[in-house]
Short mmCIF file of C-alpha atoms and ligand atoms in Angstrom, two decimals:
data_model
loop_
_atom_site.label_atom_id
_atom_site.label_comp_id
_atom_site.label_asym_id
_atom_site.label_seq_id
_atom_site.Cartn_x
_atom_site.Cartn_y
_atom_site.Cartn_z
CA UNK A 1 0.24 0.02 -0.55
CA UNK A 2 1.58 3.35 -0.92
CA UNK A 3 2.18 5.91 1.68
CA UNK A 4 -1.14 8.27 0.33
CA UNK A 5 -3.26 4.66 1.00
CA UNK A 6 -1.88 4.24 4.27
CA UNK A 7 -2.40 7.67 5.49
CA UNK A 8 -6.45 7.51 3.83
CA UNK A 9 -6.93 4.32 5.15
CA UNK A 10 -6.20 5.14 8.66
CA UNK A 11 -7.88 8.17 9.17
CA UNK A 12 -10.89 6.89 7.70
CA UNK A 13 -14.40 5.87 10.15
CA UNK A 14 -17.68 5.55 8.55
CA UNK A 15 -19.58 8.42 8.90
CA UNK A 16 -23.00 8.42 10.35
CA UNK A 17 -25.60 7.22 7.61
CA UNK A 18 -27.31 10.65 6.30
CA UNK A 19 -30.24 10.55 3.33
CA UNK A 20 -28.16 13.30 0.97
CA UNK A 21 -25.02 10.84 0.74
CA UNK A 22 -26.29 8.00 -1.28
CA UNK A 23 -23.39 7.77 -3.66
CA UNK A 24 -20.86 7.85 -0.99
CA UNK A 25 -23.29 5.01 1.17
CA UNK A 26 -23.57 3.14 -1.52
CA UNK A 27 -19.60 2.55 -1.65
CA UNK A 28 -19.45 2.35 2.10
CA UNK A 29 -21.55 -0.56 1.81
CA UNK A 30 -19.73 -2.05 -0.39
CA UNK A 31 -16.61 -0.92 1.62
CA UNK A 32 -18.55 -2.52 5.11
CA UNK A 33 -18.06 -5.60 3.60
CA UNK A 34 -14.39 -5.90 4.25
CA UNK A 35 -13.73 -9.48 3.47
CA UNK A 36 -15.32 -9.56 -0.11
CA UNK A 37 -13.82 -6.36 -1.21
CA UNK A 38 -10.19 -6.11 -3.02
CA UNK A 39 -7.43 -4.24 -2.07
CA UNK A 40 -8.15 -2.30 -5.52
CA UNK A 41 -11.61 -1.67 -4.40
CA UNK A 42 -10.43 -0.07 -1.21
CA UNK A 43 -7.74 1.85 -2.89
CA UNK A 44 -10.96 3.21 -5.18
CA UNK A 45 -13.00 4.18 -2.25
CA UNK A 46 -10.49 5.72 -0.82
CA UNK A 47 -9.23 8.32 -3.97
CA UNK A 48 -13.00 8.93 -4.36
CA UNK A 49 -13.05 10.17 -1.42
CA UNK A 50 -10.07 12.22 -1.02
CA UNK A 51 -11.43 13.51 -4.51
CA UNK A 52 -14.66 14.23 -3.00
CA UNK A 53 -13.97 16.14 -0.21
CA UNK A 54 -11.12 18.01 -1.85
CA UNK A 55 -13.41 19.39 -4.52
CA UNK A 56 -16.29 20.35 -1.80
CA UNK A 57 -13.35 22.09 0.28
CA UNK A 58 -13.11 24.11 -2.95
CA UNK A 59 -16.52 24.87 -3.66
CA UNK A 60 -16.86 25.83 -0.27
CA UNK A 61 -13.71 28.30 0.09
CA UNK A 62 -14.63 29.92 -3.45
CA UNK A 63 -17.58 31.02 -1.88
CA UNK A 64 -16.06 32.25 1.06
CA UNK A 65 -13.35 34.30 -0.01
CA UNK A 66 -12.81 34.80 -4.06
CA UNK A 67 -15.50 36.20 -4.88
CA UNK A 68 -16.64 39.91 -3.54
CA UNK A 69 -18.74 41.55 -1.12
CA UNK A 70 -20.36 43.01 -4.10
CA UNK A 71 -21.16 40.09 -6.02
CA UNK A 72 -22.38 38.55 -3.31
CA UNK A 73 -24.75 41.19 -2.11
CA UNK A 74 -26.21 42.03 -5.45
CA UNK A 75 -27.65 38.34 -5.27
CA UNK A 76 -25.41 37.44 -8.60
CA UNK A 77 -23.35 34.56 -6.79
CA UNK A 78 -25.69 31.62 -5.89
CA UNK A 79 -23.49 29.01 -4.64
CA UNK A 80 -24.16 26.35 -2.02
CA UNK A 81 -28.08 27.85 -2.20
CA UNK A 82 -29.12 24.61 -2.95
CA UNK A 83 -27.63 21.63 -1.82
CA UNK A 84 -29.03 19.40 -5.07
CA UNK A 85 -28.13 21.30 -8.15
CA UNK A 86 -24.48 22.41 -6.16
CA UNK A 87 -24.02 19.13 -4.79
CA UNK A 88 -22.33 19.35 -2.64
CA UNK A 89 -23.84 19.19 2.04
CA UNK A 90 -22.20 19.43 5.09
CA UNK A 91 -22.06 16.38 7.69
CA UNK A 92 -22.45 17.26 11.55
CA UNK A 93 -20.24 14.15 12.63
CA UNK A 94 -17.00 15.77 12.24
CA UNK A 95 -17.49 19.03 10.55
CA UNK A 96 -16.54 17.79 7.24
CA UNK A 97 -18.10 18.72 3.97
CA UNK A 98 -19.12 15.87 1.91
CA UNK A 99 -21.03 15.46 -0.99
CA UNK A 100 -23.48 13.33 -3.81
CA UNK A 101 -22.16 13.72 -6.93
CA UNK A 102 -24.87 13.53 -9.07
CA UNK A 103 -24.15 12.34 -13.05
CA UNK A 104 -24.08 15.40 -15.40
CA UNK A 105 -23.99 17.89 -12.78
CA UNK A 106 -21.29 20.57 -12.03
CA UNK A 107 -20.48 21.34 -8.56
CA UNK A 108 -20.41 25.35 -9.74
CA UNK A 109 -23.62 25.41 -11.72
CA UNK A 110 -24.28 28.27 -9.09
CA UNK A 111 -21.07 30.37 -11.18
CA UNK A 112 -22.39 32.88 -13.80
CA UNK A 113 -20.58 34.03 -16.59
CA UNK A 114 -18.17 36.88 -15.79
CA UNK A 115 -18.80 39.55 -18.37
CA UNK A 116 -15.65 40.30 -20.58
CA UNK A 117 -13.07 43.09 -18.67
CA UNK A 118 -14.03 46.39 -20.42
CA UNK A 119 -10.62 47.41 -21.38
CA UNK A 120 -8.64 43.60 -21.65
CA UNK A 121 -11.71 41.81 -22.97
CA UNK A 122 -11.32 44.53 -26.06
CA UNK A 123 -7.77 42.90 -26.88
CA UNK A 124 -9.57 39.26 -26.88
CA UNK A 125 -12.35 40.50 -29.40
CA UNK A 126 -9.35 42.12 -31.61
CA UNK A 127 -7.50 38.86 -31.46
CA UNK A 128 -10.28 37.44 -32.83
CA UNK A 129 -11.03 39.31 -35.59
CA UNK A 130 -9.18 38.11 -39.21
CA UNK A 131 -10.23 41.62 -40.74
CA UNK A 132 -6.92 43.02 -42.49
CA UNK A 133 -7.81 47.12 -41.70
CA UNK A 134 -8.43 46.20 -37.61
CA UNK A 135 -6.69 48.45 -35.30
CA UNK A 136 -6.45 47.75 -32.01
CA UNK A 137 -6.95 51.22 -29.90
CA UNK A 138 -8.46 49.73 -26.53
CA UNK A 139 -5.74 48.55 -23.98
CA UNK A 140 -3.13 51.83 -23.21
CA UNK A 141 0.06 50.12 -24.45
CA UNK A 142 2.88 51.68 -26.30
CA UNK A 143 3.16 50.29 -30.30
CA UNK A 144 5.70 51.30 -33.10
CA UNK A 145 4.88 52.80 -35.90
CA UNK A 146 4.59 48.98 -37.54
CA UNK A 147 1.87 49.05 -34.76
CA UNK A 148 4.21 46.05 -33.14
CA UNK A 149 4.99 45.97 -29.14
CA UNK A 150 8.11 47.85 -28.10
CA UNK A 151 10.52 46.74 -25.69
CA UNK A 152 12.88 49.52 -24.83
CA UNK A 153 16.68 49.53 -25.43
CA UNK A 154 17.41 50.50 -22.25
CA UNK A 155 14.90 47.08 -20.55
CA UNK A 156 17.12 44.59 -23.12
CA UNK A 157 20.35 46.21 -21.78
CA UNK A 158 19.48 45.92 -18.42
CA UNK A 159 18.26 42.16 -19.04
CA UNK A 160 21.83 41.92 -20.30
CA UNK A 161 23.63 43.26 -17.59
CA UNK A 162 21.92 40.71 -14.69
CA UNK A 163 22.61 37.40 -17.01
CA UNK A 164 26.17 38.64 -17.31
CA UNK A 165 26.08 39.08 -13.52
CA UNK A 166 24.29 35.72 -13.08
CA UNK A 167 21.78 36.97 -10.68
CA UNK A 168 19.75 34.23 -8.57
CA UNK A 169 16.20 33.60 -8.55
CA UNK A 170 15.78 33.64 -4.54
CA UNK A 171 12.54 34.99 -2.78
CA UNK A 172 12.58 38.71 -2.61
CA UNK A 173 11.60 40.12 1.36
CA UNK A 174 7.89 40.82 1.55
CA UNK A 175 8.49 44.53 0.77
CA UNK A 176 10.44 43.83 -2.36
CA UNK A 177 13.99 44.57 -4.20
CA UNK A 178 15.56 47.25 -1.89
CA UNK A 179 17.63 49.04 -4.56
CA UNK A 180 14.11 49.44 -5.98
CA UNK A 181 12.36 50.63 -3.69
CA UNK A 182 14.86 53.56 -3.19
CA UNK A 183 15.44 54.14 -7.20
CA UNK A 184 11.34 54.67 -7.14
CA UNK A 185 10.39 56.49 -4.54
CA UNK A 186 14.08 58.89 -6.37
CA UNK A 187 12.19 59.10 -9.35
CA UNK A 188 8.55 60.39 -8.03
CA UNK A 189 9.74 62.32 -5.57
CA UNK A 190 13.14 63.49 -6.24
CA UNK A 191 16.40 62.36 -4.88
CA UNK A 192 17.18 65.12 -2.96
CA UNK A 193 13.68 65.30 -1.80
CA UNK A 194 14.03 65.98 2.50
CA UNK A 195 11.27 63.48 2.83
CA UNK A 196 13.65 60.96 1.36
CA UNK A 197 16.04 61.45 4.05
CA UNK A 198 14.35 62.12 6.64
CA UNK A 199 12.95 58.51 5.87
CA UNK A 200 9.27 59.71 6.27
CA UNK A 201 8.16 57.42 2.55
CA UNK A 202 6.62 53.50 3.99
CA UNK A 203 7.84 52.19 -0.04
CA UNK A 204 6.92 48.77 -1.23
CA UNK A 205 7.30 47.07 -4.24
CA UNK A 206 3.68 45.91 -5.53
CA UNK A 207 2.66 44.27 -8.43
CA UNK A 208 2.30 47.19 -10.86
CA UNK A 209 0.03 49.80 -11.08
CA UNK A 210 -3.33 47.68 -10.08
CA UNK A 211 -1.19 45.46 -7.32
CA UNK A 212 -0.43 48.49 -5.42
CA UNK A 213 -3.42 49.82 -5.68
CA UNK A 214 -5.04 46.99 -4.16
CA UNK A 215 -2.76 46.58 -1.31
CA UNK A 216 -3.64 50.24 -0.58
CA UNK A 217 -7.38 49.64 -0.68
CA UNK A 218 -6.59 46.77 1.42
CA UNK A 219 -4.73 49.22 4.18
CA UNK A 220 -7.70 51.15 3.81
CA UNK A 221 -9.95 48.68 4.59
CA UNK A 222 -8.44 47.59 7.71
CA UNK A 223 -7.22 50.81 9.47
CA UNK A 224 -9.97 53.59 8.11
CA UNK A 225 -13.21 51.84 8.40
CA UNK A 226 -16.17 52.82 6.74
CA UNK A 227 -13.71 55.82 5.09
CA UNK A 228 -15.00 56.59 1.74
CA UNK A 229 -12.85 57.09 -1.76
CA UNK A 230 -13.44 59.88 -4.20
CA UNK A 231 -12.66 58.84 -7.84
CA UNK A 232 -12.61 61.48 -10.48
CA UNK A 233 -15.92 60.52 -13.02
CA UNK A 234 -15.09 58.97 -14.86
CA UNK A 235 -11.85 57.17 -14.41
CA UNK A 236 -9.92 54.54 -15.63
CA UNK A 237 -12.50 51.45 -15.32
CA UNK A 238 -10.58 49.30 -12.81
CA UNK A 239 -10.49 51.67 -9.75
CA UNK A 240 -14.20 50.88 -9.04
CA UNK A 241 -13.68 47.14 -9.07
CA UNK A 242 -10.37 47.06 -6.97
CA UNK A 243 -12.04 48.96 -3.91
CA UNK A 244 -15.04 46.89 -4.48
CA UNK A 245 -13.01 43.94 -4.35
CA UNK A 246 -11.47 45.78 -1.00
CA UNK A 247 -14.74 46.68 0.47
CA UNK A 248 -14.02 50.08 0.45
CA UNK A 249 -16.79 52.49 -0.15
CA UNK A 250 -16.67 54.83 -3.04
CA UNK A 251 -18.39 57.83 -4.91
CA UNK A 252 -17.36 59.95 -7.69
CA UNK A 253 -16.59 63.64 -7.67
CA UNK A 254 -17.29 65.44 -10.65
CA UNK A 255 -14.18 65.63 -13.21
CA UNK A 256 -14.89 66.27 -17.00
CA UNK A 257 -17.77 68.54 -18.78
CA UNK A 258 -18.83 67.06 -22.13
CA UNK A 259 -20.10 70.70 -22.36
CA UNK A 260 -16.63 72.02 -22.74
CA UNK A 261 -14.65 68.74 -23.46
CA UNK A 262 -12.51 70.14 -20.25
CA UNK A 263 -12.04 69.90 -16.80
CA UNK A 264 -15.37 70.84 -14.58
CA UNK A 265 -12.86 72.47 -12.00
CA UNK A 266 -16.03 74.15 -9.64
CA UNK A 267 -17.65 70.81 -9.52
CA UNK A 268 -14.28 68.71 -8.57
CA UNK A 269 -13.94 71.29 -6.12
CA UNK A 270 -17.50 71.43 -4.71
CA UNK A 271 -17.49 67.70 -4.38
CA UNK A 272 -14.34 67.55 -2.74
CA UNK A 273 -15.35 69.86 0.13
CA UNK A 274 -18.52 68.06 0.34
CA UNK A 275 -16.99 64.93 0.94
CA UNK A 276 -17.08 63.48 4.70
CA UNK A 277 -14.06 64.53 6.12
CA UNK A 278 -11.04 62.54 6.13
CA UNK A 279 -11.51 60.73 2.70
CA UNK A 280 -8.98 59.67 0.33
CA UNK A 281 -9.13 61.79 -3.15
CA UNK A 282 -7.83 59.61 -5.70
CA UNK A 283 -6.39 61.54 -8.24
CA UNK A 284 -4.44 60.64 -11.29
CA UNK A 285 -1.09 62.21 -11.28
CA UNK A 286 -0.55 63.42 -14.72
CA UNK A 287 -2.00 62.30 -17.85
CA UNK A 288 -5.52 61.67 -16.61
CA UNK A 289 -6.84 57.88 -17.64
CA UNK A 290 -9.33 58.37 -19.87
CA UNK A 291 -10.07 61.94 -20.65
CA UNK A 292 -6.27 62.99 -21.22
CA UNK A 293 -7.30 66.16 -19.44
CA UNK A 294 -5.06 67.51 -16.33
CA UNK A 295 -5.75 70.60 -13.89
CA UNK A 296 -3.27 73.18 -14.68
CA UNK A 297 -0.42 73.91 -12.14
CA UNK A 298 -2.52 76.48 -10.56
CA UNK A 299 -5.43 74.05 -9.94
CA UNK A 300 -3.51 71.27 -8.43
CA UNK A 301 -2.62 74.22 -5.72
CA UNK A 302 -6.64 74.78 -4.87
CA UNK A 303 -7.26 71.65 -4.94
CA UNK A 304 -4.37 70.71 -2.30
CA UNK A 305 -5.59 73.63 -0.19
CA UNK A 306 -9.41 71.78 -0.02
CA UNK A 307 -7.77 68.82 0.74
CA UNK A 308 -5.98 69.99 3.41
CA UNK A 309 -8.78 72.03 4.56
CA UNK A 310 -10.86 68.92 4.67
CA UNK A 311 -8.63 66.86 5.90
CA UNK A 312 -8.84 64.27 3.52
CA UNK A 313 -6.09 62.31 2.39
CA UNK A 314 -4.89 62.50 -1.14
CA UNK A 315 -4.00 58.47 -3.02
CA UNK A 316 -2.36 59.74 -6.00
CA UNK A 317 -2.38 57.09 -8.75
CA UNK A 318 0.90 57.43 -11.02
CA UNK A 319 0.50 55.27 -14.04
CA UNK A 320 2.13 57.37 -16.69
CA UNK A 321 5.21 59.34 -15.41
CA UNK A 322 7.32 60.49 -18.17
CA UNK A 323 4.34 59.61 -20.72
CA UNK A 324 2.36 62.85 -20.39
CA UNK A 325 5.29 65.50 -21.09
CA UNK A 326 8.49 63.21 -21.96
CA UNK A 327 9.87 64.35 -18.84
CA UNK A 328 9.32 62.45 -15.43
CA UNK A 329 10.12 65.67 -13.05
CA UNK A 330 7.06 67.53 -14.85
CA UNK A 331 4.34 64.54 -14.91
CA UNK A 332 5.65 63.74 -11.20
CA UNK A 333 4.91 67.64 -9.99
CA UNK A 334 1.73 67.44 -8.71
CA UNK A 335 2.64 65.16 -6.15
CA UNK A 336 6.09 66.88 -5.11
CA UNK A 337 3.85 69.92 -4.63
CA UNK A 338 1.31 67.79 -2.38
CA UNK A 339 4.80 66.40 -0.79
CA UNK A 340 5.84 70.09 -0.53
CA UNK A 341 3.12 71.07 2.11
CA UNK A 342 4.00 68.42 4.15
CA UNK A 343 0.60 66.50 4.01
CA UNK A 344 0.69 62.70 4.31
CA UNK A 345 -0.25 60.90 1.30
CA UNK A 346 -0.34 57.63 -0.75
CA UNK A 347 1.15 57.03 -4.19
CA UNK A 348 0.80 53.81 -6.40
CA UNK A 349 3.44 54.01 -8.82
CA UNK A 350 3.47 51.71 -12.38
CA UNK A 351 6.43 50.42 -14.76
CA UNK A 352 4.06 49.38 -17.41
CA UNK A 353 4.09 52.20 -19.99
CA UNK A 354 7.20 54.35 -19.11
CA UNK A 355 9.25 51.25 -19.38
CA UNK A 356 7.12 48.98 -21.37
CA UNK A 357 7.18 46.34 -18.52
CA UNK A 358 3.33 45.64 -19.03
CA UNK A 359 4.28 42.11 -17.97
CA UNK A 360 6.74 42.42 -15.63
CA UNK A 361 4.26 43.90 -13.35
CA UNK A 362 6.35 46.11 -11.45
CA UNK A 363 4.92 49.24 -9.29
CA UNK A 364 5.72 50.40 -6.28
CA UNK A 365 3.04 51.42 -3.43
CA UNK A 366 4.16 54.76 -1.36
CA UNK A 367 3.22 56.15 1.89
CA UNK A 368 4.12 59.57 2.83
CA UNK A 369 4.26 59.80 6.42
CA UNK A 370 4.50 62.74 9.05
CA UNK A 371 7.13 61.17 11.03
CA UNK A 372 9.55 58.36 10.05
CA UNK A 373 8.57 56.28 13.15
CA UNK A 374 4.76 56.20 11.57
CA UNK A 375 6.35 55.16 8.34
CA UNK A 376 8.21 52.49 9.79
CA UNK A 377 4.45 51.09 11.06
CA UNK A 378 2.58 51.67 8.07
CA UNK A 379 5.35 49.22 6.04
CA UNK A 380 5.01 46.52 8.76
CA UNK A 381 1.34 46.83 8.10
CA UNK A 382 1.51 46.59 4.13
CA UNK A 383 4.11 43.80 4.62
CA UNK A 384 1.73 41.99 6.64
CA UNK A 385 -0.98 42.81 4.10
CA UNK A 386 0.57 41.48 1.13
CA UNK A 387 2.15 38.44 2.59
CA UNK A 388 -1.21 36.68 2.53
CA UNK A 389 -1.81 37.50 -0.95
CA UNK A 390 0.80 37.23 -3.04
CA UNK A 391 3.73 36.27 -0.47
CA UNK A 392 6.92 38.41 -2.02
CA UNK A 393 6.59 40.23 -5.33
CA UNK A 394 8.66 39.28 -8.33
CA UNK A 395 12.49 40.03 -8.80
CA UNK A 396 12.75 40.58 -13.00
CA UNK A 397 10.91 43.88 -13.30
CA UNK A 398 12.26 45.38 -10.34
CA UNK A 399 15.91 44.35 -11.33
CA UNK A 400 15.23 46.20 -14.57
CA UNK A 401 14.02 49.48 -12.81
CA UNK A 402 16.80 49.58 -10.57
CA UNK A 403 19.82 48.59 -13.06
CA UNK A 404 17.94 51.40 -15.13
CA UNK A 405 17.21 54.23 -12.82
CA UNK A 406 21.02 53.26 -10.71
CA UNK A 407 22.67 53.67 -14.12
CA UNK A 408 23.53 57.00 -15.42
CA UNK A 409 24.18 56.10 -18.46
CA UNK A 410 21.07 53.78 -18.57
CA UNK A 411 19.20 56.09 -16.78
CA UNK A 412 20.22 58.90 -19.84
CA UNK A 413 19.20 56.37 -22.14
CA UNK A 414 15.79 55.61 -20.97
CA UNK A 415 15.16 59.60 -20.83
CA UNK A 416 15.56 59.65 -24.61
CA UNK A 417 13.63 56.50 -25.04
CA UNK A 418 10.67 57.97 -23.18
CA UNK A 419 11.21 60.87 -25.43
CA UNK A 420 10.41 59.14 -28.76
CA UNK A 421 7.65 57.45 -27.61
CA UNK A 422 5.77 60.61 -26.03
CA UNK A 423 7.28 62.31 -29.04
CA UNK A 424 5.24 59.30 -31.52
CA UNK A 425 1.98 59.47 -29.95
CA UNK A 426 2.18 63.69 -30.35
CA UNK A 427 2.83 63.00 -33.42
CA UNK A 428 -0.15 60.37 -34.46
CA UNK A 429 -2.25 63.08 -32.20
CA UNK A 430 -1.47 65.89 -34.42
CA UNK A 431 -1.98 63.50 -37.48
CA UNK A 432 -5.35 62.52 -36.17
CA UNK A 433 -6.72 66.04 -35.37
CA UNK A 434 -5.28 67.35 -39.31
CA UNK A 435 -7.24 63.97 -40.60
CA UNK A 436 -10.52 64.96 -39.00
CA UNK A 437 -10.01 68.85 -39.22
CA UNK A 438 -9.82 68.15 -43.27
CA UNK A 439 -11.75 65.14 -44.24
CA UNK A 440 -15.30 66.66 -41.59
CA UNK A 441 -16.87 68.99 -43.79
CA UNK A 442 -19.37 69.80 -41.07
CA UNK A 443 -17.76 72.42 -39.15
CA UNK A 444 -16.82 70.52 -35.84
CA UNK A 445 -14.56 71.70 -33.97
CA UNK A 446 -11.86 68.43 -33.26
CA UNK A 447 -9.08 70.81 -31.36
CA UNK A 448 -9.96 68.98 -28.46
CA UNK A 449 -7.59 66.03 -29.42
CA UNK A 450 -4.66 68.62 -29.44
CA UNK A 451 -5.53 69.33 -25.59
CA UNK A 452 -5.55 66.31 -24.21
CA UNK A 453 -2.71 64.48 -22.99
CA UNK A 454 -0.80 61.00 -22.62
CA UNK A 455 -1.90 58.13 -24.14
CA UNK A 456 -5.31 58.32 -24.84
CA UNK A 457 -7.75 60.67 -27.03
CA UNK A 458 -11.31 60.61 -25.21
CA UNK A 459 -12.93 61.15 -28.13
CA UNK A 460 -16.37 61.62 -26.83
CA UNK A 461 -18.06 59.05 -29.24
CA UNK A 462 -21.13 57.43 -27.10
CA UNK A 463 -21.23 53.15 -26.84
CA UNK A 464 -23.43 52.84 -30.26
CA UNK A 465 -21.08 54.96 -31.77
CA UNK A 466 -18.38 53.36 -30.18
CA UNK A 467 -19.92 49.63 -31.55
CA UNK A 468 -19.99 51.43 -35.10
CA UNK A 469 -16.42 51.28 -34.76
CA UNK A 470 -15.73 48.07 -34.50
CA UNK A 471 -18.46 46.53 -36.11
CA UNK A 472 -18.08 48.01 -39.07
CA UNK A 473 -14.58 50.03 -39.07
CA UNK A 474 -12.95 46.84 -37.23
CA UNK A 475 -11.26 49.53 -34.87
CA UNK A 476 -11.29 48.40 -31.10
CA UNK A 477 -12.01 50.80 -28.62
CA UNK A 478 -13.54 51.09 -25.21
CA UNK A 479 -17.14 51.75 -24.77
CA UNK A 480 -16.77 54.77 -23.23
CA UNK A 481 -15.28 56.23 -26.68
CA UNK A 482 -11.09 56.43 -25.18
CA UNK A 483 -9.12 55.77 -28.15
CA UNK A 484 -5.07 54.71 -27.15
CA UNK A 485 -3.20 57.06 -29.37
CA UNK A 486 -0.40 54.33 -28.46
CA UNK A 487 -1.49 51.64 -30.77
CA UNK A 488 -2.02 53.90 -34.12
CA UNK A 489 0.31 54.82 -36.56
CA UNK A 490 0.79 58.06 -38.95
CA UNK A 491 -0.08 55.39 -41.55
CA UNK A 492 -3.36 54.77 -40.13
CA UNK A 493 -4.94 58.02 -39.08
CA UNK A 494 -6.85 59.27 -42.47
CA UNK A 495 -8.70 55.28 -41.83
CA UNK A 496 -9.85 56.20 -38.51
CA UNK A 497 -10.24 59.97 -39.77
CA UNK A 498 -12.82 58.29 -41.93
CA UNK A 499 -14.38 55.59 -39.29
CA UNK A 500 -14.69 58.72 -36.72
CA UNK A 501 -16.45 60.83 -38.70
CA UNK A 502 -18.65 58.41 -40.15
CA UNK A 503 -19.57 56.98 -36.63
CA UNK A 504 -20.26 60.58 -35.12
CA UNK A 505 -22.53 62.10 -37.70
CA UNK A 506 -24.21 58.96 -38.95
CA UNK A 507 -25.18 56.80 -35.73
CA UNK A 508 -27.34 58.86 -32.90
N1 KET B 1 -3.81 53.26 -12.95
C1 KET B 1 -4.57 54.15 -14.37
C2 KET B 1 -4.81 55.28 -14.03
C3 KET B 1 -3.98 53.27 -15.47
O1 KET B 1 -4.49 53.79 -16.55
C4 KET B 1 -3.51 51.78 -15.55
C5 KET B 1 -3.43 50.92 -16.56
C6 KET B 1 -3.15 51.02 -14.13
C7 KET B 1 -3.18 51.86 -13.02
C8 KET B 1 -2.63 49.90 -14.03
O2 KET B 1 -1.16 49.27 -14.96
P1 KET B 1 -0.51 48.14 -14.07
O3 KET B 1 -0.03 47.63 -15.63
O4 KET B 1 -1.25 47.52 -13.37
O5 KET B 1 0.42 48.90 -13.84
N2 KET B 1 -4.20 51.26 -17.79
C9 KET B 1 -4.24 50.43 -18.60
C10 KET B 1 -4.33 49.06 -18.96
C11 KET B 1 -4.95 48.36 -17.83
O6 KET B 1 -6.76 48.52 -18.27
O7 KET B 1 -4.80 47.44 -17.39
C12 KET B 1 -5.86 50.49 -19.98
O8 KET B 1 -6.16 51.12 -19.32
O9 KET B 1 -5.80 50.31 -20.80
#
């Protein structure tokens, strides 16, 4: 008998009969006739029991932890609501979960189909399209003029360095790579920022921007129970998911004014003022996604005034540092302005876009505290939250960032490449505007496209018009009318202009 079988055998003791346990009881009755059944039969029974228990536990834990409270409260999730359809029941005897297995009835019958992701789902639909003219302007990912993915030269050089050094694959500490954490905080706040010398920033490496935001959301949920996060209307689609899943209440502040196709500054200030004192105010550090509209430096000062007045905590999402203006420092100005006022704040960072490290999942969560002592405690709690979620972060992207930022030559080359990428997007933006203006005879003013910055353009196309773009023109974009200019080439601008003009004027 194998070790597995003997362990199972010694643990096995028959359960009291239960009407719901037909199938297992059948096995028990066979099994109880010990003298007549063979060792093979017994092994079959034990394996069956082990599989049943494992499946039941998987079902039970799915209902307990993987689903958001949001879904459960909305009644979308029916797991375990009907023991006949889901096929598992809890036995009283040992508190163990047992099940009856009916033929062709899945234990996952109660799990409904999830909708496709509004952004990443667009790429899935794009891949399935076989039309030659197809264009993916959904996800914010940089492409070359030939519409190919781009790996930065500095990234390749940093990776070569890593290969030459023969670096190992040991676990990182929970807070991530020390050299990365130092580099990322310096890049954000400026290397000579007194905050860093005073050790008032708790920085932990995160699973890119999304994972860093999620970690911060978990901290809010644990240490600021009931505190609200205010998010801009509109915002990056995943913000709402992140706070929903972390069980953090959120509401929206006005941001975009469709009439002016600009910032609703008065509305924004009024809503931040109205929020309960001590709320978290989520701000896009630069290149607001999806609108491409950022406050002016003067407006940032006023936003900081009202946040300070109301004792709110600013929470920056910095996913595009360097991509808005082409300069890392200019794009960090908003965060530095708040930090210089001595405010405590949160900043999530991402290297997906500015270093093209989308799949490496490299970013950071920074919490600026009023004392070094508070920073040590906050960091300890961020680590405590990270450990049961993902244990410790991946090393590869962290080493790339540390090598690029830590080496003056590579750092300089990175800045040049970033300017090149930001420059290509600006050229495409200009060409799209020119094409629209030349082709559209209606007199519509398309100049808002030139005023927006960053990877995206918020076209103002509604859902039906966006659907026409995809169904008729094979141009893939998010349903809110956002297009990623980083996925557009100069050569495709005319075609895109035709698609936009047709959708705008011929679809209501
Ligand atoms: N914040 C913002 C504002 C943002 O646009 C993204 C990504 C992220 C955070 C997170 O990126 P990460 O790769 O986790 O560091 N936005 C693009 C990709 C996505 O939706 O995941 C997008 O809007 O297309």
